[in-house]
PDB file of C-alpha atoms and ligand atoms in Angstrom:
ATOM      1  CA  MET X   1     238.401-100.555 193.138  1.00 47.00           C
ATOM      2  CA  VAL X   2     236.136 -98.086 192.792  1.00 51.00           C
ATOM      3  CA  GLU X   3     239.275 -95.105 192.150  1.00 49.00           C
ATOM      4  CA  SER X   4     241.853 -97.947 189.780  1.00 48.00           C
ATOM      5  CA  ALA X   5     238.046 -98.163 188.043  1.00 44.00           C
ATOM      6  CA  LEU X   6     237.508 -94.738 187.633  1.00 44.00           C
ATOM      7  CA  ARG X   7     240.688 -93.955 187.019  1.00 44.00           C
ATOM      8  CA  GLU X   8     241.461 -97.345 184.438  1.00 42.00           C
ATOM      9  CA  ARG X   9     238.371 -95.203 182.941  1.00 39.00           C
ATOM     10  CA  THR X  10     239.627 -91.990 182.751  1.00 39.00           C
ATOM     11  CA  SER X  11     243.069 -92.594 181.707  1.00 41.00           C
ATOM     12  CA  GLY X  12     242.672 -95.543 179.799  1.00 38.00           C
ATOM     13  CA  GLU X  13     245.410 -97.787 180.329  1.00 39.00           C
ATOM     14  CA  VAL X  14     245.123-101.292 183.425  1.00 38.00           C
ATOM     15  CA  SER X  15     246.322 -99.938 187.160  1.00 42.00           C
ATOM     16  CA  ALA X  16     248.572-101.440 188.716  1.00 41.00           C
ATOM     17  CA  SER X  17     246.285-100.522 192.178  1.00 41.00           C
ATOM     18  CA  SER X  18     243.795-103.305 190.941  1.00 42.00           C
ATOM     19  CA  LEU X  19     246.168-105.290 192.643  1.00 40.00           C
ATOM     20  CA  GLN X  20     245.434-103.079 195.650  1.00 41.00           C
ATOM     21  CA  ALA X  21     241.626-104.161 195.050  1.00 42.00           C
ATOM     22  CA  SER X  22     240.883-105.353 198.084  1.00 47.00           C
ATOM     23  CA  LEU X  23     241.326-101.622 199.710  1.00 53.00           C
ATOM     24  CA  LEU X  24     240.195-100.644 198.228  1.00 66.00           C
ATOM     25  CA  PRO X  25     236.310 -99.862 198.173  1.00 88.00           C
ATOM     26  CA  ALA X  26     233.889-101.792 197.040  1.00 96.00           C
ATOM     27  CA  LEU X  27     231.195 -98.423 196.905  1.00 98.00           C
ATOM     28  CA  ALA X  28     232.173 -94.433 196.468  1.00 97.00           C
ATOM     29  CA  VAL X  29     228.983 -92.096 196.030  1.00 98.00           C
ATOM     30  CA  ARG X  30     231.400 -89.171 195.545  1.00 97.00           C
ATOM     31  CA  ASP X  31     229.476 -85.550 196.250  1.00 97.00           C
ATOM     32  CA  VAL X  32     226.537 -86.540 195.657  1.00 98.00           C
ATOM     33  CA  SER X  33     223.450 -84.037 194.636  1.00 98.00           C
ATOM     34  CA  HIS X  34     219.863 -84.514 193.928  1.00 98.00           C
ATOM     35  CA  GLY X  35     216.943 -83.124 193.500  1.00 96.00           C
ATOM     36  CA  PHE X  36     213.291 -83.803 191.544  1.00 95.00           C
ATOM     37  CA  PHE X  37     210.886 -81.148 190.213  1.00 90.00           C
ATOM     38  CA  LEU X  38     207.555 -80.631 191.088  1.00 85.00           C
ATOM     39  CA  ARG X  39     206.019 -78.465 188.620  1.00 86.00           C
ATOM     40  CA  ASP X  40     208.042 -76.020 188.818  1.00 87.00           C
ATOM     41  CA  THR X  41     209.774 -75.679 192.021  1.00 92.00           C
ATOM     42  CA  HIS X  42     213.061 -78.023 192.609  1.00 91.00           C
ATOM     43  CA  LEU X  43     213.006 -80.452 195.733  1.00 95.00           C
ATOM     44  CA  GLN X  44     216.606 -80.135 196.471  1.00 96.00           C
ATOM     45  CA  VAL X  45     217.216 -84.039 198.977  1.00 97.00           C
ATOM     46  CA  LEU X  46     220.272 -84.413 198.305  1.00 98.00           C
ATOM     47  CA  ASP X  47     223.712 -82.479 199.155  1.00 97.00           C
ATOM     48  CA  ARG X  48     226.842 -83.528 198.674  1.00 97.00           C
ATOM     49  CA  VAL X  49     226.768 -86.583 200.453  1.00 98.00           C
ATOM     50  CA  ASP X  50     229.817 -88.202 200.269  1.00 98.00           C
ATOM     51  CA  PHE X  51     230.959 -92.346 201.854  1.00 98.00           C
ATOM     52  CA  SER X  52     232.377 -94.864 200.713  1.00 97.00           C
ATOM     53  CA  VAL X  53     232.075 -98.789 201.680  1.00 97.00           C
ATOM     54  CA  GLY X  54     234.652-101.333 202.128  1.00 96.00           C
ATOM     55  CA  VAL X  55     234.029-104.815 200.885  1.00 95.00           C
ATOM     56  CA  GLY X  56     231.851-106.972 203.675  1.00 94.00           C
ATOM     57  CA  GLU X  57     231.423-103.585 204.888  1.00 97.00           C
ATOM     58  CA  PHE X  58     226.983-103.429 206.703  1.00 98.00           C
ATOM     59  CA  ILE X  59     225.603-100.136 206.399  1.00 98.00           C
ATOM     60  CA  ALA X  60     222.252 -99.040 208.323  1.00 98.00           C
ATOM     61  CA  LEU X  61     221.150 -95.230 207.036  1.00 98.00           C
ATOM     62  CA  LEU X  62     219.267 -93.192 209.789  1.00 98.00           C
ATOM     63  CA  GLY X  63     217.724 -90.490 209.074  1.00 97.00           C
ATOM     64  CA  PRO X  64     214.599 -88.798 209.167  1.00 96.00           C
ATOM     65  CA  SER X  65     211.724 -89.202 207.626  1.00 96.00           C
ATOM     66  CA  GLY X  66     211.364 -88.084 204.129  1.00 96.00           C
ATOM     67  CA  CYS X  67     215.613 -87.215 204.393  1.00 97.00           C
ATOM     68  CA  GLY X  68     216.248 -89.375 200.751  1.00 97.00           C
ATOM     69  CA  LYS X  69     217.317 -92.715 202.248  1.00 98.00           C
ATOM     70  CA  SER X  70     215.622 -94.606 199.638  1.00 97.00           C
ATOM     71  CA  THR X  71     216.495 -91.750 197.186  1.00 98.00           C
ATOM     72  CA  LEU X  72     220.221 -92.798 197.689  1.00 98.00           C
ATOM     73  CA  LEU X  73     219.216 -96.448 197.549  1.00 98.00           C
ATOM     74  CA  ARG X  74     217.582 -95.612 194.447  1.00 98.00           C
ATOM     75  CA  LEU X  75     220.765 -93.717 192.397  1.00 98.00           C
ATOM     76  CA  VAL X  76     223.164 -97.321 194.238  1.00 98.00           C
ATOM     77  CA  ALA X  77     220.518 -99.739 192.883  1.00 98.00           C
ATOM     78  CA  GLY X  78     220.786 -97.717 189.234  1.00 98.00           C
ATOM     79  CA  LEU X  79     216.855 -96.292 189.514  1.00 97.00           C
ATOM     80  CA  GLU X  80     217.629 -93.030 188.995  1.00 96.00           C
ATOM     81  CA  THR X  81     221.321 -91.124 188.279  1.00 96.00           C
ATOM     82  CA  PRO X  82     222.548 -88.411 190.171  1.00 97.00           C
ATOM     83  CA  VAL X  83     222.110 -84.518 189.509  1.00 96.00           C
ATOM     84  CA  SER X  84     226.268 -84.245 190.202  1.00 97.00           C
ATOM     85  CA  GLY X  85     228.279 -86.443 191.566  1.00 97.00           C
ATOM     86  CA  VAL X  86     229.220 -89.920 190.890  1.00 97.00           C
ATOM     87  CA  VAL X  87     227.949 -93.620 192.631  1.00 97.00           C
ATOM     88  CA  ALA X  88     230.639 -95.816 191.058  1.00 97.00           C
ATOM     89  CA  THR X  89     231.565-100.032 191.523  1.00 97.00           C
ATOM     90  CA  GLU X  90     234.616-101.295 190.536  1.00 93.00           C
ATOM     91  CA  GLU X  91     233.489-101.305 188.051  1.00 93.00           C
ATOM     92  CA  GLY X  92     233.167 -97.514 187.503  1.00 95.00           C
ATOM     93  CA  PRO X  93     229.895 -95.026 187.484  1.00 96.00           C
ATOM     94  CA  ILE X  94     226.620 -97.021 188.341  1.00 97.00           C
ATOM     95  CA  LEU X  95     224.370 -95.952 185.020  1.00 95.00           C
ATOM     96  CA  GLY X  96     221.920 -98.176 185.584  1.00 97.00           C
ATOM     97  CA  PRO X  97     220.044-100.791 186.701  1.00 96.00           C
ATOM     98  CA  ASP X  98     222.265-104.140 187.392  1.00 95.00           C
ATOM     99  CA  PRO X  99     221.393-108.429 189.071  1.00 93.00           C
ATOM    100  CA  SER X 100     224.467-107.644 191.195  1.00 95.00           C
ATOM    101  CA  ARG X 101     222.869-104.751 192.588  1.00 97.00           C
ATOM    102  CA  ILE X 102     219.370-105.443 194.121  1.00 96.00           C
ATOM    103  CA  LEU X 103     216.870-103.898 196.629  1.00 96.00           C
ATOM    104  CA  VAL X 104     214.019-105.622 198.418  1.00 95.00           C
ATOM    105  CA  PHE X 105     211.855-103.438 199.839  1.00 93.00           C
ATOM    106  CA  GLN X 106     209.296-103.017 203.108  1.00 92.00           C
ATOM    107  CA  ASP X 107     206.240-105.597 201.080  1.00 93.00           C
ATOM    108  CA  PRO X 108     207.313-108.195 199.216  1.00 92.00           C
ATOM    109  CA  THR X 109     205.172-108.075 196.956  1.00 93.00           C
ATOM    110  CA  LEU X 110     205.296-111.794 195.888  1.00 97.00           C
ATOM    111  CA  PHE X 111     203.133-113.627 191.795  1.00 97.00           C
ATOM    112  CA  PRO X 112     200.271-114.737 194.144  1.00 97.00           C
ATOM    113  CA  TRP X 113     199.813-116.758 191.023  1.00 98.00           C
ATOM    114  CA  ARG X 114     203.334-118.189 191.357  1.00 98.00           C
ATOM    115  CA  LYS X 115     204.925-120.507 194.458  1.00 98.00           C
ATOM    116  CA  VAL X 116     207.676-119.817 196.461  1.00 98.00           C
ATOM    117  CA  TRP X 117     210.162-121.552 194.868  1.00 98.00           C
ATOM    118  CA  ASP X 118     208.811-120.000 190.928  1.00 97.00           C
ATOM    119  CA  ASN X 119     208.482-116.659 192.973  1.00 98.00           C
ATOM    120  CA  ILE X 120     212.435-117.267 193.759  1.00 97.00           C
ATOM    121  CA  ALA X 121     213.335-117.871 190.261  1.00 97.00           C
ATOM    122  CA  ILE X 122     212.214-115.212 188.749  1.00 95.00           C
ATOM    123  CA  GLY X 123     214.931-113.224 187.982  1.00 92.00           C
ATOM    124  CA  LEU X 124     217.081-116.821 186.814  1.00 95.00           C
ATOM    125  CA  GLU X 125     214.917-117.399 185.028  1.00 95.00           C
ATOM    126  CA  ALA X 126     214.151-113.315 183.356  1.00 93.00           C
ATOM    127  CA  ARG X 127     218.382-113.642 183.003  1.00 92.00           C
ATOM    128  CA  GLY X 128     217.805-117.541 181.222  1.00 94.00           C
ATOM    129  CA  LEU X 129     219.117-118.986 183.286  1.00 93.00           C
ATOM    130  CA  LEU X 130     216.939-120.347 185.693  1.00 93.00           C
ATOM    131  CA  ARG X 131     217.911-124.331 183.449  1.00 92.00           C
ATOM    132  CA  ALA X 132     221.377-124.289 185.150  1.00 91.00           C
ATOM    133  CA  SER X 133     220.756-122.419 188.167  1.00 92.00           C
ATOM    134  CA  ARG X 134     217.551-125.122 189.902  1.00 95.00           C
ATOM    135  CA  ALA X 135     220.610-126.110 192.369  1.00 95.00           C
ATOM    136  CA  ARG X 136     220.986-122.510 193.340  1.00 95.00           C
ATOM    137  CA  VAL X 137     217.133-122.168 194.310  1.00 97.00           C
ATOM    138  CA  ASP X 138     217.103-124.849 196.003  1.00 96.00           C
ATOM    139  CA  ASP X 139     219.974-124.009 198.847  1.00 94.00           C
ATOM    140  CA  VAL X 140     219.022-120.060 198.809  1.00 94.00           C
ATOM    141  CA  LEU X 141     215.628-121.631 200.034  1.00 95.00           C
ATOM    142  CA  ARG X 142     217.426-123.455 202.699  1.00 93.00           C
ATOM    143  CA  LEU X 143     219.052-120.661 203.449  1.00 91.00           C
ATOM    144  CA  VAL X 144     216.587-118.860 204.580  1.00 92.00           C
ATOM    145  CA  GLY X 145     214.295-121.922 205.778  1.00 92.00           C
ATOM    146  CA  LEU X 146     211.945-122.116 202.876  1.00 95.00           C
ATOM    147  CA  GLN X 147     212.653-125.707 202.274  1.00 95.00           C
ATOM    148  CA  ASN X 148     209.384-127.385 203.445  1.00 97.00           C
ATOM    149  CA  PHE X 149     207.460-123.734 201.266  1.00 98.00           C
ATOM    150  CA  ALA X 150     209.032-124.767 198.158  1.00 98.00           C
ATOM    151  CA  ASN X 151     205.422-125.689 196.492  1.00 98.00           C
ATOM    152  CA  ALA X 152     203.422-122.583 198.950  1.00 98.00           C
ATOM    153  CA  TYR X 153     201.666-119.992 197.689  1.00 98.00           C
ATOM    154  CA  PRO X 154     202.334-117.156 198.899  1.00 97.00           C
ATOM    155  CA  HIS X 155     198.728-115.829 200.612  1.00 98.00           C
ATOM    156  CA  GLN X 156     199.915-119.139 202.187  1.00 98.00           C
ATOM    157  CA  LEU X 157     203.013-117.520 204.296  1.00 97.00           C
ATOM    158  CA  SER X 158     202.701-115.847 207.402  1.00 94.00           C
ATOM    159  CA  GLY X 159     204.129-111.836 207.078  1.00 93.00           C
ATOM    160  CA  GLY X 160     207.684-112.788 208.290  1.00 93.00           C
ATOM    161  CA  MET X 161     208.375-116.009 205.498  1.00 95.00           C
ATOM    162  CA  ALA X 162     206.675-113.569 202.569  1.00 96.00           C
ATOM    163  CA  GLN X 163     209.716-111.120 203.805  1.00 95.00           C
ATOM    164  CA  ARG X 164     212.150-114.709 203.476  1.00 94.00           C
ATOM    165  CA  VAL X 165     211.048-115.437 200.117  1.00 96.00           C
ATOM    166  CA  SER X 166     211.000-112.182 198.924  1.00 96.00           C
ATOM    167  CA  LEU X 167     215.291-111.580 200.407  1.00 95.00           C
ATOM    168  CA  ALA X 168     215.048-115.823 198.883  1.00 95.00           C
ATOM    169  CA  ARG X 169     214.468-114.156 195.915  1.00 96.00           C
ATOM    170  CA  ALA X 170     217.348-110.952 195.388  1.00 95.00           C
ATOM    171  CA  LEU X 171     219.775-113.505 197.408  1.00 94.00           C
ATOM    172  CA  VAL X 172     219.096-116.329 194.256  1.00 95.00           C
ATOM    173  CA  ASN X 173     220.999-113.254 191.991  1.00 93.00           C
ATOM    174  CA  ASP X 174     224.161-113.538 194.065  1.00 93.00           C
ATOM    175  CA  PRO X 175     224.204-110.299 194.204  1.00 96.00           C
ATOM    176  CA  LYS X 176     227.314-107.296 194.886  1.00 97.00           C
ATOM    177  CA  PHE X 177     225.021-105.171 197.082  1.00 98.00           C
ATOM    178  CA  LEU X 178     221.838-106.211 199.039  1.00 97.00           C
ATOM    179  CA  LEU X 179     220.146-102.448 199.457  1.00 98.00           C
ATOM    180  CA  LEU X 180     217.504-103.572 201.926  1.00 98.00           C
ATOM    181  CA  ASP X 181     215.166-100.364 202.104  1.00 97.00           C
ATOM    182  CA  GLU X 182     212.710-100.672 205.725  1.00 96.00           C
ATOM    183  CA  PRO X 183     212.554-104.830 204.805  1.00 94.00           C
ATOM    184  CA  LEU X 184     211.642-105.747 208.603  1.00 94.00           C
ATOM    185  CA  GLY X 185     209.381-102.218 208.849  1.00 92.00           C
ATOM    186  CA  LYS X 186     206.744-104.254 208.208  1.00 90.00           C
ATOM    187  CA  LEU X 187     206.934-107.025 210.578  1.00 90.00           C
ATOM    188  CA  ASP X 188     206.472-107.948 214.215  1.00 91.00           C
ATOM    189  CA  ALA X 189     208.798-107.225 217.785  1.00 91.00           C
ATOM    190  CA  LEU X 190     209.618-111.010 217.730  1.00 91.00           C
ATOM    191  CA  THR X 191     209.643-112.868 213.436  1.00 90.00           C
ATOM    192  CA  ARG X 192     211.769-108.655 213.242  1.00 92.00           C
ATOM    193  CA  LEU X 193     214.673-109.451 215.492  1.00 92.00           C
ATOM    194  CA  SER X 194     214.756-113.133 214.699  1.00 91.00           C
ATOM    195  CA  MET X 195     214.889-112.257 211.396  1.00 91.00           C
ATOM    196  CA  GLN X 196     217.388-109.570 212.058  1.00 95.00           C
ATOM    197  CA  GLY X 197     220.319-112.118 213.414  1.00 94.00           C
ATOM    198  CA  GLU X 198     218.587-114.311 210.435  1.00 92.00           C
ATOM    199  CA  ILE X 199     220.649-111.608 207.510  1.00 95.00           C
ATOM    200  CA  VAL X 200     223.321-111.325 209.440  1.00 96.00           C
ATOM    201  CA  ARG X 201     223.736-114.488 209.142  1.00 95.00           C
ATOM    202  CA  ILE X 202     223.310-114.294 205.348  1.00 94.00           C
ATOM    203  CA  TRP X 203     225.212-111.136 205.069  1.00 96.00           C
ATOM    204  CA  GLN X 204     228.846-112.620 206.932  1.00 95.00           C
ATOM    205  CA  SER X 205     228.482-116.498 204.767  1.00 92.00           C
ATOM    206  CA  ALA X 206     227.559-114.719 201.587  1.00 92.00           C
ATOM    207  CA  GLY X 207     229.577-111.793 201.397  1.00 92.00           C
ATOM    208  CA  PHE X 208     228.012-109.077 200.157  1.00 96.00           C
ATOM    209  CA  VAL X 209     227.742-105.319 201.174  1.00 97.00           C
ATOM    210  CA  ALA X 210     224.797-104.198 202.970  1.00 98.00           C
ATOM    211  CA  LEU X 211     223.073-101.026 202.553  1.00 98.00           C
ATOM    212  CA  LEU X 212     219.790-101.254 205.470  1.00 98.00           C
ATOM    213  CA  VAL X 213     216.975 -98.077 205.574  1.00 98.00           C
ATOM    214  CA  THR X 214     215.871 -98.561 208.422  1.00 97.00           C
ATOM    215  CA  HIS X 215     214.322 -95.968 211.264  1.00 95.00           C
ATOM    216  CA  ASP X 216     215.639 -98.274 213.946  1.00 96.00           C
ATOM    217  CA  ILE X 217     218.850 -97.344 215.870  1.00 96.00           C
ATOM    218  CA  GLU X 218     218.411-100.646 217.642  1.00 96.00           C
ATOM    219  CA  GLU X 219     217.853-101.961 214.481  1.00 97.00           C
ATOM    220  CA  ALA X 220     220.846-100.191 212.856  1.00 98.00           C
ATOM    221  CA  LEU X 221     222.874-100.995 215.988  1.00 98.00           C
ATOM    222  CA  LEU X 222     222.688-104.224 216.444  1.00 97.00           C
ATOM    223  CA  MET X 223     223.214-104.977 212.633  1.00 98.00           C
ATOM    224  CA  ALA X 224     225.703-102.290 211.248  1.00 98.00           C
ATOM    225  CA  THR X 225     229.240-102.461 211.051  1.00 97.00           C
ATOM    226  CA  ARG X 226     228.874 -98.794 210.350  1.00 98.00           C
ATOM    227  CA  VAL X 227     226.082 -96.252 211.187  1.00 98.00           C
ATOM    228  CA  LEU X 228     225.672 -93.228 208.632  1.00 98.00           C
ATOM    229  CA  VAL X 229     223.365 -90.757 210.419  1.00 98.00           C
ATOM    230  CA  PHE X 230     221.713 -88.153 207.322  1.00 98.00           C
ATOM    231  CA  SER X 231     220.110 -84.610 208.669  1.00 97.00           C
ATOM    232  CA  GLU X 232     216.656 -83.352 207.949  1.00 96.00           C
ATOM    233  CA  ARG X 233     216.472 -82.923 203.883  1.00 96.00           C
ATOM    234  CA  PRO X 234     218.255 -82.523 201.797  1.00 96.00           C
ATOM    235  CA  ALA X 235     220.230 -84.757 203.002  1.00 97.00           C
ATOM    236  CA  ARG X 236     223.684 -84.348 204.109  1.00 97.00           C
ATOM    237  CA  ILE X 237     225.951 -86.765 205.875  1.00 98.00           C
ATOM    238  CA  LYS X 238     225.626 -86.288 209.935  1.00 97.00           C
ATOM    239  CA  ALA X 239     227.696 -88.336 211.664  1.00 97.00           C
ATOM    240  CA  ASP X 240     229.330 -92.098 210.455  1.00 98.00           C
ATOM    241  CA  ILE X 241     229.664 -94.312 213.238  1.00 97.00           C
ATOM    242  CA  ARG X 242     231.651 -97.344 213.062  1.00 97.00           C
ATOM    243  CA  ILE X 243     230.159-100.035 215.406  1.00 97.00           C
ATOM    244  CA  ASP X 244     233.222-102.344 216.359  1.00 94.00           C
ATOM    245  CA  LYS X 245     231.278-105.754 218.029  1.00 96.00           C
ATOM    246  CA  ALA X 246     230.908-109.441 217.023  1.00 96.00           C
ATOM    247  CA  TYR X 247     227.404-110.153 216.205  1.00 96.00           C
ATOM    248  CA  PRO X 248     226.096-111.717 217.600  1.00 94.00           C
ATOM    249  CA  ARG X 249     225.422-108.446 219.551  1.00 96.00           C
ATOM    250  CA  HIS X 250     222.952-107.792 222.741  1.00 94.00           C
ATOM    251  CA  ARG X 251     220.820-104.604 222.846  1.00 90.00           C
ATOM    252  CA  ASP X 252     222.385-104.090 226.477  1.00 93.00           C
ATOM    253  CA  ASP X 253     226.124-103.543 225.744  1.00 96.00           C
ATOM    254  CA  GLU X 254     227.281-100.678 227.246  1.00 96.00           C
ATOM    255  CA  ASP X 255     228.875 -99.932 224.619  1.00 96.00           C
ATOM    256  CA  LEU X 256     225.469 -99.972 222.181  1.00 96.00           C
ATOM    257  CA  VAL X 257     223.295 -98.368 224.911  1.00 95.00           C
ATOM    258  CA  ARG X 258     225.821 -94.825 224.676  1.00 95.00           C
ATOM    259  CA  GLN X 259     225.687 -94.990 220.282  1.00 96.00           C
ATOM    260  CA  ARG X 260     222.487 -95.472 220.900  1.00 95.00           C
ATOM    261  CA  HIS X 261     222.106 -92.005 222.775  1.00 94.00           C
ATOM    262  CA  GLU X 262     224.309 -90.439 220.248  1.00 95.00           C
ATOM    263  CA  ILE X 263     222.239 -91.399 217.821  1.00 96.00           C
ATOM    264  CA  LEU X 264     218.279 -90.181 219.297  1.00 94.00           C
ATOM    265  CA  THR X 265     220.778 -87.017 220.611  1.00 94.00           C
ATOM    266  CA  LEU X 266     221.919 -86.564 216.822  1.00 94.00           C
ATOM    267  CA  LEU X 267     218.928 -87.107 215.411  1.00 93.00           C
ATOM    268  CA  GLY X 268     217.292 -84.658 217.459  1.00 88.00           C
ATOM    269  CA  HIS X 269     215.449 -87.003 220.565  1.00 82.00           C
ATOM    270  CA  ALA X 270     217.582 -86.496 223.190  1.00 73.00           C
ATOM    271  CA  SER X 271     215.787 -87.257 225.911  1.00 65.00           C
ATOM    272  CA  ASP X 272     212.807 -88.253 224.549  1.00 62.00           C
ATOM    273  CA  TRP X 273     214.706 -91.241 226.396  1.00 59.00           C
TER     274      TRP X 273
HETATM  275  N1  ATP H 301     210.656 -89.787 191.971  1.00 60.49           N
HETATM  276  C1  ATP H 301     209.722 -88.243 192.378  1.00 60.49           C
HETATM  277  N2  ATP H 301     209.737 -87.362 192.461  1.00 60.49           N
HETATM  278  C2  ATP H 301     209.330 -86.667 193.681  1.00 60.49           C
HETATM  279  N3  ATP H 301     209.766 -86.375 194.444  1.00 60.49           N
HETATM  280  C3  ATP H 301     209.980 -87.688 194.862  1.00 60.49           C
HETATM  281  C4  ATP H 301     210.624 -88.655 194.477  1.00 60.49           C
HETATM  282  N4  ATP H 301     210.429 -89.483 194.790  1.00 60.49           N
HETATM  283  C5  ATP H 301     211.528 -89.207 196.460  1.00 60.49           C
HETATM  284  N5  ATP H 301     210.617 -87.947 195.922  1.00 60.49           N
HETATM  285  C6  ATP H 301     210.936 -86.789 197.098  1.00 60.49           C
HETATM  286  O1  ATP H 301     212.724 -86.487 198.133  1.00 60.49           O
HETATM  287  C7  ATP H 301     212.163 -86.897 198.811  1.00 60.49           C
HETATM  288  C8  ATP H 301     212.856 -87.779 199.854  1.00 60.49           C
HETATM  289  O2  ATP H 301     212.315 -89.302 198.900  1.00 60.49           O
HETATM  290  P1  ATP H 301     213.504 -90.210 200.173  1.00 60.49           P
HETATM  291  O3  ATP H 301     211.158 -91.296 199.400  1.00 60.49           O
HETATM  292  O4  ATP H 301     213.845 -90.731 199.941  1.00 60.49           O
HETATM  293  O5  ATP H 301     212.706 -89.943 201.827  1.00 60.49           O
HETATM  294  P2  ATP H 301     213.291 -91.500 202.686  1.00 60.49           P
HETATM  295  O6  ATP H 301     214.306 -90.248 203.713  1.00 60.49           O
HETATM  296  O7  ATP H 301     213.219 -93.166 202.799  1.00 60.49           O
HETATM  297  O8  ATP H 301     211.888 -91.143 204.195  1.00 60.49           O
HETATM  298  P3  ATP H 301     210.639 -92.395 204.591  1.00 60.49           P
HETATM  299  O9  ATP H 301     212.017 -92.516 205.474  1.00 60.49           O
HETATM  300  O10 ATP H 301     209.593 -91.910 205.083  1.00 60.49           O
HETATM  301  O11 ATP H 301     210.966 -93.578 203.555  1.00 60.49           O
HETATM  302  C9  ATP H 301     210.622 -87.105 199.773  1.00 60.49           C
HETATM  303  O12 ATP H 301     210.911 -85.042 199.945  1.00 60.49           O
HETATM  304  C10 ATP H 301     210.343 -87.237 197.698  1.00 60.49           C
HETATM  305  O13 ATP H 301     208.581 -86.604 198.266  1.00 60.49           O
HETATM  306 MG1   MG H 302     212.625 -94.079 202.484  1.00 60.49          MG
END
């Protein structure tokens, strides 16, 4: 899809290859380098990162702290444009934010004075779509299991519930890309486990492309169809590992245990486990 959109843009003609859309990637990150100026020095953060994501894939991004994972998500969200290279969807190069690509952070950042329902509705409200889409807010509330908390305020929720609201606030926009930046990072281990399963279930039913940044190798292996392992900054792709397992997955599965060791070795921690 991306390649055809790029071709159409450059040649100005509609190509027949759009018929093969589903065979082509939903997202292309092509030879992307990026960095920042800090006073007089340039900090290079991404080094010629290149990968494609197919329709319906769930990609986990693993790498050392500070290597550039969140920066990469920000590029896909359109909050920044790469210094060189292209990040493109089927619609062409990403030039800015769009409700079809939504970021969810570690902190739910809910508005404390708005009820759960109104927090979720905020994106639709801002786009003038709320009047016609009220049922959609109810639907996503049900999807994240909070239908009985529509009238609660954020301070009346647990951490896991608040993060579910944050997820629902993203899902209400029916995104094509859900960009998850350590969304479960602050939750206790058991809530985290159940939310890993819930996110996979929602992803399977909603059909968006998921990009998940996590520091938890097990989480990546339990949730993703592919794991990209990045180097230290400036981030390069060290490995692109397919996780070919049906859901729900089990942490003791011998293939997953083997892949966990493979990834730990790539991250330089082979002897720690
Ligand atoms: N807007 C910015 N201006 C200057 N430097 C930045 C900016 N955003 C990120 N950086 C730098 O880019 C590098 C990568 O940051 P990024 O947040 O992408 O890392 P990360 O892989 O997500 O790390 P972590 O796993 O700790 O969240 C860091 O050194 C950070 O200081
Ligand atoms: Mg980060």
